[in-house]
């Protein structure tokens, strides 16, 4: 149902069958992570009630040391590397995300809020969203400072976690958001929608979103490590979409200078280059 890849320890997690969860090391590690070998996966019990429909939402911390899964038993289960015993249970279900240093787990157990669960104290320490409507996706920025929440109407709200400020609201998606992802530097957020369009926003809400034509049934979305490509999974196909405007602003401006056929108007400079009109 779902695959997650960590960036440091490179195991990935995938529930291949009901009630079972596999973790596979794709390279030999200096020390044990999930007590797996390069040829044999670690297998964790992921219990579920027969009458419970689970979306198999799964989140793996960036360092590969914490795993959170909605198995379908009414709880989100949390495991730590080095042990196959459940380290914590979070009441509820729905979209899940873990921040970079595995100090917070974001869950959306109800249509009205997103809660941040602290594994160190085994409890919810903050609620960051009071909007109505179901949440389809939650994602932390790479530095853990921002939390993006995609609602069922296509709206994406970007919260600054250590702030009481209102969220940045990103709109434009017609229909439902299938997947979202932050760029490696946290300055951009991409979303694939059901309207055959992939959009790219500045996380601070400035400017207009860029759009790319894309199949509507994309299920997963990520930036490449250098931030220059958008990688999507739809059906059995993986698509790589070049993003020339995702590079450093100096390079983007130089590329624009090579391709422009006229100078910008004052209005265009204000809109696209954020310069005074």
Tab-separated table of N, CA, C and O in Angstrom, residues 62-162:
chain	number	residue	atom	x	y	z
A	62	UNK	N	13.163	10.674	9.269
A	62	UNK	CA	14.209	10.877	8.273
A	62	UNK	C	15.464	10.069	8.589
A	62	UNK	O	16.198	9.666	7.688
A	63	UNK	N	15.721	9.837	9.875
A	63	UNK	CA	16.902	9.057	10.236
A	63	UNK	C	16.616	7.561	10.308
A	63	UNK	O	17.491	6.764	10.640
A	64	UNK	N	15.392	7.162	9.987
A	64	UNK	CA	15.051	5.740	9.952
A	64	UNK	C	14.882	5.093	11.305
A	64	UNK	O	14.828	3.870	11.397
A	65	UNK	N	14.772	5.878	12.375
A	65	UNK	CA	14.745	5.296	13.718
A	65	UNK	C	13.369	5.292	14.373
A	65	UNK	O	13.214	4.774	15.467
A	66	UNK	N	12.364	5.868	13.726
A	66	UNK	CA	11.012	5.841	14.280
A	66	UNK	C	10.019	5.594	13.161
A	66	UNK	O	10.140	6.140	12.066
A	67	UNK	N	9.030	4.757	13.447
A	67	UNK	CA	8.029	4.371	12.472
A	67	UNK	C	6.653	4.527	13.104
A	67	UNK	O	6.434	4.092	14.239
A	68	UNK	N	5.732	5.173	12.403
A	68	UNK	CA	4.354	5.326	12.870
A	68	UNK	C	3.423	4.809	11.775
A	68	UNK	O	3.565	5.166	10.610
A	69	UNK	N	2.456	3.959	12.154
A	69	UNK	CA	1.588	3.304	11.184
A	69	UNK	C	0.161	3.252	11.706
A	69	UNK	O	-0.066	2.932	12.878
A	70	UNK	N	-0.789	3.578	10.831
A	70	UNK	CA	-2.198	3.311	11.133
A	70	UNK	C	-2.506	1.924	10.587
A	70	UNK	O	-2.702	1.733	9.391
A	71	UNK	N	-2.526	0.952	11.488
A	71	UNK	CA	-2.755	-0.434	11.064
A	71	UNK	C	-4.239	-0.709	10.827
A	71	UNK	O	-4.596	-1.587	10.049
A	72	UNK	N	-5.113	0.022	11.548
A	72	UNK	CA	-6.537	-0.208	11.396
A	72	UNK	C	-7.196	-0.701	12.653
A	72	UNK	O	-8.321	-1.192	12.627
A	73	UNK	N	-6.527	-0.582	13.796
A	73	UNK	CA	-7.114	-1.038	15.053
A	73	UNK	C	-7.621	0.133	15.893
A	73	UNK	O	-7.891	-0.013	17.069
A	74	UNK	N	-7.763	1.310	15.277
A	74	UNK	CA	-8.223	2.480	16.008
A	74	UNK	C	-7.108	3.295	16.609
A	74	UNK	O	-7.352	4.379	17.153
A	75	UNK	N	-5.875	2.814	16.533
A	75	UNK	CA	-4.714	3.538	17.042
A	75	UNK	C	-3.662	3.669	15.950
A	75	UNK	O	-3.605	2.868	15.022
A	76	UNK	N	-2.817	4.678	16.093
A	76	UNK	CA	-1.589	4.770	15.314
A	76	UNK	C	-0.470	4.219	16.183
A	76	UNK	O	-0.260	4.698	17.305
A	77	UNK	N	0.198	3.202	15.724
A	77	UNK	CA	1.245	2.540	16.502
A	77	UNK	C	2.600	3.126	16.148
A	77	UNK	O	2.878	3.435	14.986
A	78	UNK	N	3.456	3.259	17.164
A	78	UNK	CA	4.787	3.831	16.993
A	78	UNK	C	5.822	2.814	17.438
A	78	UNK	O	5.711	2.224	18.523
A	79	UNK	N	6.817	2.580	16.603
A	79	UNK	CA	7.947	1.711	16.939
A	79	UNK	C	9.240	2.521	16.900
A	79	UNK	O	9.350	3.498	16.158
A	80	UNK	N	10.210	2.082	17.683
A	80	UNK	CA	11.551	2.657	17.634
A	80	UNK	C	12.516	1.604	17.100
A	80	UNK	O	12.332	0.402	17.334
A	81	UNK	N	13.543	2.062	16.391
A	81	UNK	CA	14.537	1.148	15.853
A	81	UNK	C	15.206	0.374	16.982
A	81	UNK	O	15.430	0.898	18.076
A	82	UNK	N	15.524	-0.883	16.719
A	82	UNK	CA	16.181	-1.714	17.707
A	82	UNK	C	15.230	-2.538	18.537
A	82	UNK	O	15.656	-3.361	19.338
A	83	UNK	N	13.913	-2.320	18.369
A	83	UNK	CA	12.935	-3.076	19.135
A	83	UNK	C	11.713	-3.336	18.276
A	83	UNK	O	11.289	-2.476	17.497
A	84	UNK	N	11.138	-4.513	18.452
A	84	UNK	CA	9.916	-4.840	17.732
A	84	UNK	C	8.689	-4.680	18.617
A	84	UNK	O	7.579	-5.034	18.225
A	85	UNK	N	8.867	-4.146	19.815
A	85	UNK	CA	7.742	-3.870	20.700
A	85	UNK	C	7.208	-2.472	20.421
A	85	UNK	O	7.976	-1.534	20.153
A	86	UNK	N	5.891	-2.315	20.482
A	86	UNK	CA	5.266	-1.017	20.246
A	86	UNK	C	5.719	-0.039	21.322
A	86	UNK	O	5.600	-0.302	22.513
A	87	UNK	N	6.251	1.113	20.898
A	87	UNK	CA	6.762	2.107	21.837
A	87	UNK	C	5.706	3.115	22.248
A	87	UNK	O	5.869	3.806	23.256
A	88	UNK	N	4.631	3.231	21.483
A	88	UNK	CA	3.589	4.194	21.812
A	88	UNK	C	2.360	3.984	20.964
A	88	UNK	O	2.410	3.395	19.882
A	89	UNK	N	1.222	4.451	21.484
A	89	UNK	CA	-0.043	4.389	20.760
A	89	UNK	C	-0.678	5.771	20.761
A	89	UNK	O	-0.749	6.418	21.804
A	90	UNK	N	-1.117	6.208	19.601
A	90	UNK	CA	-1.779	7.496	19.472
A	90	UNK	C	-3.227	7.230	19.076
A	90	UNK	O	-3.490	6.565	18.069
A	91	UNK	N	-4.153	7.719	19.857
A	91	UNK	CA	-5.567	7.478	19.592
A	91	UNK	C	-5.984	8.132	18.281
A	91	UNK	O	-5.691	9.295	18.031
A	92	UNK	N	-6.634	7.367	17.423
A	92	UNK	CA	-7.141	7.915	16.178
A	92	UNK	C	-6.565	7.233	14.960
A	92	UNK	O	-5.970	6.159	15.038
A	93	UNK	N	-6.773	7.872	13.821
A	93	UNK	CA	-6.304	7.325	12.549
A	93	UNK	C	-6.051	8.494	11.617
A	93	UNK	O	-6.036	9.644	12.029
A	94	UNK	N	-5.865	8.192	10.333
A	94	UNK	CA	-5.712	9.267	9.371
A	94	UNK	C	-4.278	9.591	9.053
A	94	UNK	O	-3.346	8.877	9.450
A	95	UNK	N	-4.054	10.695	8.316
A	95	UNK	CA	-2.705	11.040	7.852
A	95	UNK	C	-1.741	11.257	9.007
A	95	UNK	O	-2.111	11.765	10.065
A	96	UNK	N	-0.484	10.873	8.773
A	96	UNK	CA	0.537	10.878	9.821
A	96	UNK	C	1.857	11.376	9.244
A	96	UNK	O	2.166	11.131	8.086
A	97	UNK	N	2.644	12.088	10.061
A	97	UNK	CA	3.972	12.542	9.647
A	97	UNK	C	4.868	12.615	10.876
A	97	UNK	O	4.393	12.839	11.993
A	98	UNK	N	6.177	12.416	10.674
A	98	UNK	CA	7.172	12.523	11.742
A	98	UNK	C	8.175	13.586	11.342
A	98	UNK	O	8.625	13.621	10.183
A	99	UNK	N	8.541	14.469	12.283
A	99	UNK	CA	9.521	15.505	11.938
A	99	UNK	C	10.925	14.917	11.848
A	99	UNK	O	11.146	13.739	12.156
A	100	UNK	N	11.868	15.735	11.423
A	100	UNK	CA	13.203	15.252	11.044
A	100	UNK	C	13.925	14.536	12.184
A	100	UNK	O	14.541	13.486	11.984
A	101	UNK	N	13.858	15.096	13.409
A	101	UNK	CA	14.591	14.484	14.521
A	101	UNK	C	13.719	13.585	15.382
A	101	UNK	O	14.106	13.207	16.483
A	102	UNK	N	12.529	13.224	14.863
A	102	UNK	CA	11.622	12.283	15.529
A	102	UNK	C	11.212	12.740	16.923
A	102	UNK	O	11.003	11.925	17.809
A	103	UNK	N	11.051	14.050	17.113
A	103	UNK	CA	10.587	14.573	18.397
A	103	UNK	C	9.099	14.880	18.386
A	103	UNK	O	8.512	15.120	19.438
A	104	UNK	N	8.477	14.876	17.201
A	104	UNK	CA	7.047	15.120	17.094
A	104	UNK	C	6.451	14.211	16.030
A	104	UNK	O	7.057	13.984	14.976
A	105	UNK	N	5.252	13.718	16.319
A	105	UNK	CA	4.470	12.975	15.341
A	105	UNK	C	3.172	13.742	15.137
A	105	UNK	O	2.464	14.041	16.096
A	106	UNK	N	2.869	14.101	13.890
A	106	UNK	CA	1.634	14.816	13.572
A	106	UNK	C	0.586	13.817	13.104
A	106	UNK	O	0.858	12.977	12.248
A	107	UNK	N	-0.611	13.897	13.687
A	107	UNK	CA	-1.714	13.021	13.301
A	107	UNK	C	-2.974	13.866	13.174
A	107	UNK	O	-3.091	14.930	13.780
A	108	UNK	N	-3.912	13.372	12.386
A	108	UNK	CA	-5.198	14.046	12.231
A	108	UNK	C	-6.298	13.069	12.603
A	108	UNK	O	-6.910	12.434	11.739
A	109	UNK	N	-6.580	12.945	13.913
A	109	UNK	CA	-7.532	11.932	14.354
A	109	UNK	C	-8.991	12.300	14.132
A	109	UNK	O	-9.866	11.463	14.249
A	110	UNK	N	-9.283	13.566	13.818
A	110	UNK	CA	-10.656	14.006	13.615
A	110	UNK	C	-10.672	15.084	12.540
A	110	UNK	O	-9.628	15.650	12.196
A	111	UNK	N	-11.854	15.409	11.997
A	111	UNK	CA	-11.910	16.417	10.932
A	111	UNK	C	-11.562	17.829	11.386
A	111	UNK	O	-11.374	18.699	10.547
A	112	UNK	N	-11.462	18.060	12.679
A	112	UNK	CA	-11.349	19.431	13.163
A	112	UNK	C	-9.982	19.831	13.682
A	112	UNK	O	-9.786	20.981	14.059
A	113	UNK	N	-9.035	18.911	13.740
A	113	UNK	CA	-7.742	19.320	14.272
A	113	UNK	C	-6.621	18.413	13.794
A	113	UNK	O	-6.835	17.323	13.296
A	114	UNK	N	-5.409	18.932	13.940
A	114	UNK	CA	-4.189	18.160	13.738
A	114	UNK	C	-3.405	18.254	15.037
A	114	UNK	O	-3.177	19.348	15.545
A	115	UNK	N	-3.005	17.116	15.583
A	115	UNK	CA	-2.360	17.091	16.884
A	115	UNK	C	-0.904	16.676	16.765
A	115	UNK	O	-0.553	15.838	15.923
A	116	UNK	N	-0.081	17.270	17.608
A	116	UNK	CA	1.338	16.939	17.652
A	116	UNK	C	1.594	16.123	18.909
A	116	UNK	O	1.377	16.595	20.030
A	117	UNK	N	2.071	14.907	18.697
A	117	UNK	CA	2.307	13.953	19.773
A	117	UNK	C	3.802	13.876	20.034
A	117	UNK	O	4.598	13.727	19.094
A	118	UNK	N	4.181	14.006	21.304
A	118	UNK	CA	5.589	13.972	21.703
A	118	UNK	C	5.923	12.568	22.195
A	118	UNK	O	5.423	12.139	23.239
A	119	UNK	N	6.761	11.818	21.471
A	119	UNK	CA	7.069	10.448	21.899
A	119	UNK	C	7.832	10.381	23.208
A	119	UNK	O	7.814	9.352	23.880
A	120	UNK	N	8.507	11.474	23.593
A	120	UNK	CA	9.277	11.450	24.841
A	120	UNK	C	8.364	11.387	26.061
A	120	UNK	O	8.715	10.785	27.080
A	121	UNK	N	7.189	12.024	25.965
A	121	UNK	CA	6.255	12.040	27.099
A	121	UNK	C	4.995	11.244	26.803
A	121	UNK	O	4.108	11.137	27.655
A	122	UNK	N	4.893	10.704	25.574
A	122	UNK	CA	3.792	9.830	25.189
A	122	UNK	C	2.432	10.527	25.306
A	122	UNK	O	1.459	9.950	25.795
A	123	UNK	N	2.363	11.780	24.836
A	123	UNK	CA	1.081	12.494	24.870
A	123	UNK	C	1.077	13.620	23.834
A	123	UNK	O	2.130	14.031	23.332
A	124	UNK	N	-0.118	14.104	23.554
A	124	UNK	CA	-0.282	15.244	22.645
A	124	UNK	C	0.151	16.517	23.358
A	124	UNK	O	-0.274	16.788	24.486
A	125	UNK	N	1.007	17.313	22.713
A	125	UNK	CA	1.525	18.525	23.347
A	125	UNK	C	1.041	19.793	22.648
A	125	UNK	O	1.212	20.891	23.183
A	126	UNK	N	0.428	19.659	21.478
A	126	UNK	CA	-0.020	20.854	20.770
A	126	UNK	C	-1.070	20.473	19.733
A	126	UNK	O	-1.008	19.402	19.135
A	127	UNK	N	-2.050	21.347	19.561
A	127	UNK	CA	-3.030	21.220	18.482
A	127	UNK	C	-2.861	22.431	17.581
A	127	UNK	O	-2.938	23.570	18.050
A	128	UNK	N	-2.631	22.208	16.295
A	128	UNK	CA	-2.265	23.314	15.413
A	128	UNK	C	-3.327	23.676	14.392
A	128	UNK	O	-3.153	24.642	13.662
A	129	UNK	N	-4.413	22.930	14.312
A	129	UNK	CA	-5.399	23.211	13.276
A	129	UNK	C	-6.794	23.130	13.848
A	129	UNK	O	-7.166	22.112	14.410
A	130	UNK	N	-7.568	24.195	13.691
A	130	UNK	CA	-8.944	24.192	14.143
A	130	UNK	C	-9.931	24.300	13.011
A	130	UNK	O	-11.100	24.607	13.227
A	131	UNK	N	-9.475	24.071	11.765
A	131	UNK	CA	-10.353	24.207	10.616
A	131	UNK	C	-11.274	22.992	10.506
A	131	UNK	O	-10.958	21.902	10.964
A	132	UNK	N	-12.427	23.215	9.905
A	132	UNK	CA	-13.367	22.116	9.689
A	132	UNK	C	-13.029	21.396	8.383
A	132	UNK	O	-12.364	21.930	7.507
A	133	UNK	N	-13.520	20.190	8.244
A	133	UNK	CA	-13.256	19.411	7.048
A	133	UNK	C	-12.171	18.380	7.282
A	133	UNK	O	-11.288	18.543	8.111
A	134	UNK	N	-12.222	17.300	6.512
A	134	UNK	CA	-11.262	16.218	6.660
A	134	UNK	C	-9.902	16.637	6.128
A	134	UNK	O	-9.787	17.362	5.153
A	135	UNK	N	-8.852	16.134	6.766
A	135	UNK	CA	-7.494	16.389	6.320
A	135	UNK	C	-6.987	15.160	5.576
A	135	UNK	O	-7.046	14.036	6.086
A	136	UNK	N	-6.466	15.377	4.380
A	136	UNK	CA	-5.994	14.255	3.560
A	136	UNK	C	-4.515	13.968	3.740
A	136	UNK	O	-4.087	12.816	3.589
A	137	UNK	N	-3.701	15.007	4.014
A	137	UNK	CA	-2.256	14.817	4.131
A	137	UNK	C	-1.686	15.792	5.147
A	137	UNK	O	-2.147	16.924	5.267
A	138	UNK	N	-0.666	15.346	5.875
A	138	UNK	CA	0.129	16.237	6.720
A	138	UNK	C	1.597	15.959	6.438
A	138	UNK	O	1.992	14.810	6.253
A	139	UNK	N	2.416	17.023	6.390
A	139	UNK	CA	3.847	16.865	6.129
A	139	UNK	C	4.630	17.930	6.887
A	139	UNK	O	4.245	19.095	6.909
A	140	UNK	N	5.739	17.526	7.500
A	140	UNK	CA	6.679	18.473	8.089
A	140	UNK	C	7.652	18.950	7.015
A	140	UNK	O	8.017	18.185	6.107
A	141	UNK	N	8.106	20.192	7.135
A	141	UNK	CA	9.199	20.662	6.299
A	141	UNK	C	10.484	19.969	6.727
A	141	UNK	O	10.575	19.437	7.839
A	142	UNK	N	11.499	19.924	5.864
A	142	UNK	CA	12.732	19.211	6.219
A	142	UNK	C	13.369	19.671	7.528
A	142	UNK	O	13.954	18.860	8.246
A	143	UNK	N	13.257	20.967	7.858
A	143	UNK	CA	13.843	21.438	9.114
A	143	UNK	C	12.882	21.311	10.288
A	143	UNK	O	13.222	21.671	11.418
A	144	UNK	N	11.671	20.816	10.052
A	144	UNK	CA	10.703	20.620	11.120
A	144	UNK	C	10.025	21.884	11.599
A	144	UNK	O	9.210	21.838	12.521
A	145	UNK	N	10.295	23.007	10.965
A	145	UNK	CA	9.739	24.285	11.421
A	145	UNK	C	8.309	24.488	10.950
A	145	UNK	O	7.511	25.149	11.614
A	146	UNK	N	7.962	23.922	9.798
A	146	UNK	CA	6.648	24.111	9.203
A	146	UNK	C	5.886	22.794	9.143
A	146	UNK	O	6.483	21.716	9.060
A	147	UNK	N	4.564	22.902	9.181
A	147	UNK	CA	3.695	21.737	9.014
A	147	UNK	C	2.638	22.093	7.981
A	147	UNK	O	1.912	23.072	8.137
A	148	UNK	N	2.572	21.306	6.916
A	148	UNK	CA	1.581	21.517	5.865
A	148	UNK	C	0.426	20.547	6.061
A	148	UNK	O	0.634	19.358	6.304
A	149	UNK	N	-0.794	21.070	5.954
A	149	UNK	CA	-2.005	20.277	6.121
A	149	UNK	C	-2.870	20.465	4.888
A	149	UNK	O	-3.284	21.589	4.581
A	150	UNK	N	-3.138	19.393	4.150
A	150	UNK	CA	-3.969	19.453	2.952
A	150	UNK	C	-5.379	19.019	3.308
A	150	UNK	O	-5.596	17.912	3.808
A	151	UNK	N	-6.353	19.899	3.071
A	151	UNK	CA	-7.747	19.599	3.366
A	151	UNK	C	-8.421	18.932	2.173
A	151	UNK	O	-7.914	18.971	1.049
A	152	UNK	N	-9.601	18.374	2.423
A	152	UNK	CA	-10.282	17.619	1.379
A	152	UNK	C	-10.756	18.498	0.232
A	152	UNK	O	-11.044	18.002	-0.861
A	153	UNK	N	-10.834	19.824	0.435
A	153	UNK	CA	-11.262	20.716	-0.646
A	153	UNK	C	-10.100	21.205	-1.501
A	153	UNK	O	-10.274	22.052	-2.381
A	154	UNK	N	-8.889	20.687	-1.266
A	154	UNK	CA	-7.724	21.077	-2.047
A	154	UNK	C	-6.903	22.181	-1.431
A	154	UNK	O	-5.789	22.454	-1.877
A	155	UNK	N	-7.421	22.843	-0.387
A	155	UNK	CA	-6.676	23.905	0.280
A	155	UNK	C	-5.527	23.327	1.099
A	155	UNK	O	-5.682	22.294	1.753
A	156	UNK	N	-4.373	23.982	1.074
A	156	UNK	CA	-3.225	23.582	1.890
A	156	UNK	C	-2.916	24.715	2.859
A	156	UNK	O	-2.773	25.876	2.449
A	157	UNK	N	-2.832	24.396	4.140
A	157	UNK	CA	-2.463	25.376	5.158
A	157	UNK	C	-1.068	25.039	5.686
A	157	UNK	O	-0.799	23.883	6.004
A	158	UNK	N	-0.221	26.043	5.755
A	158	UNK	CA	1.153	25.853	6.202
A	158	UNK	C	1.316	26.573	7.537
A	158	UNK	O	1.227	27.796	7.618
A	159	UNK	N	1.544	25.797	8.585
A	159	UNK	CA	1.663	26.320	9.946
A	159	UNK	C	3.128	26.421	10.354
A	159	UNK	O	3.928	25.531	10.063
A	160	UNK	N	3.469	27.506	11.038
A	160	UNK	CA	4.763	27.599	11.716
A	160	UNK	C	4.552	27.070	13.123
A	160	UNK	O	3.791	27.654	13.907
A	161	UNK	N	5.204	25.966	13.449
A	161	UNK	CA	4.870	25.231	14.667
A	161	UNK	C	5.126	26.044	15.931
A	161	UNK	O	4.303	26.075	16.841
A	162	UNK	N	6.265	26.708	16.007
A	162	UNK	CA	6.607	27.455	17.223
A	162	UNK	C	6.090	28.889	17.150
A	162	UNK	O	6.771	29.828	17.535
